[in-house]
Coordinates of C-alpha atoms in Angstrom, one line a residue:
M156 CA 105.5 73.7 116.2
V157 CA 105.2 70.1 117.4
V158 CA 108.6 70.2 119.1
T159 CA 107.8 73.5 120.8
M160 CA 104.5 72.1 122.1
F161 CA 106.3 69.0 123.3
L162 CA 108.8 71.2 125.2
L163 CA 106.0 73.2 126.7
G164 CA 104.3 70.0 127.9
L165 CA 107.6 68.7 129.3
L166 CA 108.1 72.0 131.1
Y167 CA 104.6 71.7 132.7
V168 CA 105.3 68.2 133.9
V169 CA 108.7 69.2 135.5
F170 CA 107.0 72.3 137.1
V171 CA 104.2 70.2 138.7
G172 CA 106.7 67.6 139.8
V173 CA 108.9 70.2 141.6
L174 CA 105.8 71.6 143.3
V175 CA 104.7 68.2 144.4
A176 CA 108.2 67.4 145.7
L177 CA 108.2 70.6 147.7
G178 CA 104.9 69.6 149.2
V179 CA 103.0 72.6 147.8
R180 CA 99.2 72.6 147.7
A181 CA 98.8 74.7 144.6
L182 CA 95.2 73.7 143.9
T183 CA 93.9 77.2 144.5
V184 CA 96.4 78.7 142.1
L185 CA 95.6 76.1 139.5
L186 CA 91.9 76.8 139.8
I187 CA 92.4 80.5 139.4
A188 CA 94.7 79.9 136.4
G189 CA 92.1 77.5 135.0
G190 CA 89.4 80.1 135.3
L191 CA 91.5 82.7 133.5
L192 CA 92.2 80.1 130.8
L193 CA 88.5 79.3 130.3
A194 CA 87.6 83.0 130.2
Q195 CA 90.4 83.7 127.7
Y196 CA 89.3 80.7 125.6
F197 CA 85.6 81.3 125.5
L198 CA 85.7 85.1 125.4
S199 CA 88.8 85.7 123.2
D200 CA 86.8 87.1 120.2
R201 CA 84.8 89.6 122.3
I202 CA 87.9 90.7 124.3
A203 CA 90.0 91.2 121.2
L204 CA 87.3 93.2 119.4
Y205 CA 86.6 95.4 122.4
G206 CA 90.3 96.0 123.0
M207 CA 91.0 97.0 119.4
G208 CA 87.8 99.0 118.9
G209 CA 86.4 96.7 116.2
R210 CA 82.7 96.4 115.3
E211 CA 81.0 93.8 113.3
V212 CA 79.7 94.9 109.9
S213 CA 77.0 93.4 107.7
P214 CA 77.3 92.6 104.0
Q215 CA 75.4 95.7 103.2
E216 CA 77.9 97.9 105.1
A217 CA 81.0 96.3 103.6
P218 CA 80.0 94.3 100.5
E219 CA 83.5 94.0 99.0
L220 CA 85.0 92.8 102.2
H221 CA 82.3 90.3 102.8
G222 CA 82.6 89.1 99.2
L223 CA 86.3 88.4 99.6
V224 CA 85.7 86.5 102.8
D225 CA 82.8 84.5 101.2
R226 CA 85.1 83.5 98.3
L227 CA 88.0 82.5 100.4
C228 CA 85.8 80.4 102.7
A229 CA 84.2 78.6 99.8
M230 CA 87.7 77.8 98.4
A231 CA 88.9 76.6 101.9
D232 CA 85.6 74.7 102.5
M233 CA 85.1 76.3 105.9
P234 CA 82.3 78.2 107.7
K235 CA 82.3 81.9 107.3
P236 CA 83.5 83.8 110.4
R237 CA 82.0 87.1 111.5
V238 CA 83.5 90.2 109.8
A239 CA 84.5 93.3 111.6
I240 CA 86.2 96.7 110.9
A241 CA 88.3 98.6 113.4
D242 CA 88.6 102.4 113.0
S243 CA 92.3 102.7 113.1
D244 CA 94.9 104.2 110.7
V245 CA 97.4 101.5 111.6
P246 CA 97.2 99.1 108.5
N247 CA 96.6 95.7 110.0
A248 CA 94.2 92.8 110.4
F249 CA 93.6 90.0 112.9
A250 CA 91.5 86.9 113.5
T251 CA 90.4 85.5 116.8
G252 CA 87.9 83.1 118.3
R253 CA 88.2 79.6 119.8
D254 CA 87.0 77.7 116.7
R255 CA 85.7 78.1 113.2
R256 CA 82.1 78.7 114.4
H257 CA 83.0 81.4 116.9
A258 CA 85.6 83.3 114.9
V259 CA 85.8 86.8 113.7
V260 CA 88.1 88.4 111.1
C261 CA 88.8 92.1 111.6
V262 CA 90.6 94.6 109.3
T263 CA 91.4 98.2 110.1
T264 CA 90.2 101.2 108.0
G265 CA 93.9 102.0 107.4
L266 CA 94.4 98.6 105.8
L267 CA 91.3 99.0 103.6
R268 CA 92.6 102.4 102.4
R269 CA 96.0 101.2 101.5
L270 CA 95.6 97.7 99.9
D271 CA 94.1 96.8 96.6
R272 CA 91.6 93.9 96.2
R273 CA 94.2 91.2 95.5
E274 CA 96.5 92.3 98.4
L275 CA 93.5 92.4 100.8
E276 CA 92.5 88.9 99.7
G277 CA 96.0 87.7 100.5
V278 CA 95.9 89.2 104.0
L279 CA 92.4 87.7 104.6
A280 CA 93.6 84.3 103.4
H281 CA 96.4 84.5 106.0
E282 CA 93.9 85.4 108.8
L283 CA 91.4 82.7 107.8
S284 CA 94.2 80.2 108.0
H285 CA 94.6 81.1 111.7
V286 CA 90.9 80.3 112.1
A287 CA 91.2 77.0 110.2
H288 CA 94.2 76.0 112.3
R289 CA 92.5 77.0 115.6
D290 CA 95.6 79.1 116.4
V291 CA 93.8 81.1 119.1
A292 CA 93.0 77.9 121.0
V293 CA 96.5 76.6 120.5
M294 CA 98.1 79.7 121.8
T295 CA 95.7 80.0 124.8
I296 CA 96.5 76.4 125.9
A297 CA 100.2 77.0 125.3
S298 CA 100.2 80.1 127.5
F299 CA 98.5 78.3 130.4
L300 CA 101.7 77.2 132.0
G301 CA 103.1 80.7 131.9
V302 CA 99.9 82.0 133.6
V303 CA 100.2 79.4 136.3
A304 CA 103.9 80.1 136.9
G305 CA 103.2 83.9 137.0
L306 CA 100.5 83.4 139.6
M307 CA 102.7 81.1 141.6
T308 CA 105.4 83.7 141.6
R309 CA 103.1 86.5 142.8
V310 CA 101.6 84.3 145.5
A311 CA 105.1 83.2 146.7
L312 CA 106.4 86.7 146.6
Y313 CA 103.6 88.4 148.5
T314 CA 102.3 85.7 150.8
G315 CA 104.7 82.7 150.7
F316 CA 103.7 79.1 150.8
G317 CA 105.3 78.5 154.2
G318 CA 108.3 79.0 156.3
R319 CA 111.6 77.1 156.2
R320 CA 111.9 73.5 155.3
S321 CA 109.8 71.1 157.5
D322 CA 112.9 68.9 158.3
G323 CA 114.0 71.5 160.8
Q324 CA 117.5 71.9 159.2
G325 CA 117.0 75.4 158.0
G326 CA 117.8 76.3 154.5
L327 CA 115.9 78.3 152.0
P328 CA 112.2 79.1 152.7
I329 CA 109.9 77.0 150.6
G330 CA 108.2 80.2 149.4
L331 CA 111.5 81.5 148.0
V332 CA 112.3 78.2 146.3
I333 CA 108.8 78.2 144.6
M334 CA 109.3 81.7 143.5
L335 CA 112.7 81.0 141.9
V336 CA 111.3 77.9 140.2
S337 CA 108.2 79.8 139.0
V338 CA 110.3 82.7 137.6
L339 CA 112.5 80.2 135.7
V340 CA 109.5 78.3 134.3
Y341 CA 107.7 81.5 133.4
A342 CA 110.7 82.8 131.5
V343 CA 111.2 79.5 129.6
S344 CA 107.5 79.1 128.8
F345 CA 107.4 82.8 127.6
L346 CA 110.2 82.2 125.1
L347 CA 108.7 78.9 123.9
T348 CA 105.3 80.5 123.5
R349 CA 106.8 83.4 121.5
A350 CA 108.6 80.8 119.3
L351 CA 105.3 79.0 118.8
S352 CA 103.7 82.3 117.8
R353 CA 106.4 82.9 115.1
Y354 CA 105.9 79.4 113.7
R355 CA 102.2 79.8 113.5
E356 CA 102.7 83.1 111.5
L357 CA 104.9 81.3 109.0
A358 CA 102.3 78.5 108.8
A359 CA 99.5 81.1 108.2
D360 CA 101.6 82.8 105.5
R361 CA 102.2 79.4 103.7
A362 CA 98.5 78.4 104.0
G363 CA 97.3 81.8 102.8
A364 CA 99.7 81.7 99.8
L365 CA 98.7 78.2 98.8
L366 CA 95.0 79.1 99.1
T367 CA 95.2 82.1 96.8
Q368 CA 98.0 80.6 94.7
Q369 CA 99.5 84.1 94.7
P370 CA 102.4 84.2 97.2
S371 CA 103.9 87.2 95.5
V372 CA 100.8 89.2 96.1
L373 CA 100.9 88.3 99.9
A374 CA 104.6 89.3 99.9
G375 CA 103.7 92.6 98.3
A376 CA 101.0 93.2 100.9
L377 CA 103.5 92.4 103.7
T378 CA 106.1 94.8 102.2
K379 CA 103.6 97.6 101.7
I380 CA 102.2 97.3 105.2
S381 CA 105.6 97.3 106.8
G382 CA 106.6 100.4 104.8
E383 CA 103.4 102.2 105.7
M384 CA 104.0 101.4 109.4
A385 CA 107.0 103.7 109.3
R386 CA 104.7 106.6 108.4
I387 CA 102.4 106.1 111.3
P388 CA 103.0 108.3 114.4
T389 CA 105.0 106.4 117.0
R390 CA 102.4 107.2 119.7
D391 CA 99.7 105.3 117.7
L392 CA 102.1 102.4 117.1
R393 CA 102.8 102.2 120.8
E394 CA 99.1 102.0 121.5
A395 CA 98.7 99.1 119.1
E396 CA 101.8 97.3 120.2
P397 CA 100.1 95.3 123.0
F398 CA 98.0 93.5 120.4
N399 CA 101.0 92.5 118.2
A400 CA 100.3 88.8 118.8
F401 CA 97.0 89.1 117.0
Y402 CA 98.1 91.3 114.1
F403 CA 99.0 90.3 110.6
A404 CA 102.1 92.4 110.9
P405 CA 103.6 93.7 114.2
A406 CA 102.9 97.4 114.9
L407 CA 106.4 97.8 116.2
A408 CA 108.8 95.1 114.9
S409 CA 111.5 93.7 117.1
G410 CA 115.1 94.1 116.1
A411 CA 117.6 91.4 115.3
G412 CA 119.6 89.3 117.7
L413 CA 118.3 88.8 121.3
A414 CA 115.3 91.0 120.7
A415 CA 114.1 88.5 118.0
L416 CA 113.6 85.9 120.8
F417 CA 110.8 88.0 122.3
A418 CA 109.1 88.8 119.0
T419 CA 105.6 87.4 118.2
H420 CA 106.3 87.5 114.4
P421 CA 109.2 86.3 112.3
P422 CA 111.4 88.9 110.7
L423 CA 110.0 90.4 107.5
E424 CA 112.9 89.0 105.6
R425 CA 112.1 85.4 106.8
R426 CA 108.5 85.7 105.8
L427 CA 109.4 87.1 102.3
Q428 CA 112.0 84.4 101.8
Q429 CA 109.4 81.7 102.5
L430 CA 106.9 83.2 100.2
A431 CA 109.5 83.4 97.5
E432 CA 110.3 79.7 97.9
I433 CA 106.5 78.9 97.7
S434 CA 106.3 81.0 94.5
A435 CA 109.2 79.1 93.0
Q436 CA 107.6 75.8 93.9
L437 CA 104.3 76.8 92.3
G438 CA 106.1 78.0 89.2
R439 CA 107.8 74.6 88.9
G440 CA 104.4 72.9 89.3

């Protein structure tokens, strides 16, 4: 994850350097992108809950769910996030919020119906590790360059940043050069951000397994959820697919090969392999 973040930072430096070399005044675009970043950063919990139809529940409404979250937070020595339930048959869970004190953990009714107490605890431990690691903040910051590049591309495409080169020798219009550079930067930053997302999912699996000391239970929950996904109508999975980056398991998993580069989650086999290795390590301990 450190290497990926370094490459994203390096890409940002190169991108800004090219814009400066071309004489572009991109302050307006940067301000717009910064505003979007701040909105995403500070309102991520509300946006995610609204988009997925989740609602906060009290301990009286969901005592068992709150009890599991209380126990895990005590074990992890972290503040308790808000707890929510989304009325959806797609078995899944997600956590969002910029930090531990503004976080929310949400599970679907489909998940509650299908998992037993131990499996649900494993999934919640995974989601709480996202909160502890501030993954929402990390991914928001990491995606900032992609947002800037995307805005630059749109502005260059529809309005342009100017005519031909100012040296009077003709050549490509500056707007076209900026658009090409922005497209390239957006594509590379998109792939790096997706790679970072896959790494953070593996890190959350590991942290959740170590917190509960039951990696095999988390592996069982992963396998059960993935199997149950196949029974959900494709239309419902398509509706949930835009929120894959938030989910414990993707609503529609990407295939192998080139498609895996665009996936927000590692392949199921990779996640199960890591959990098996952790289980073996704990067994030796």
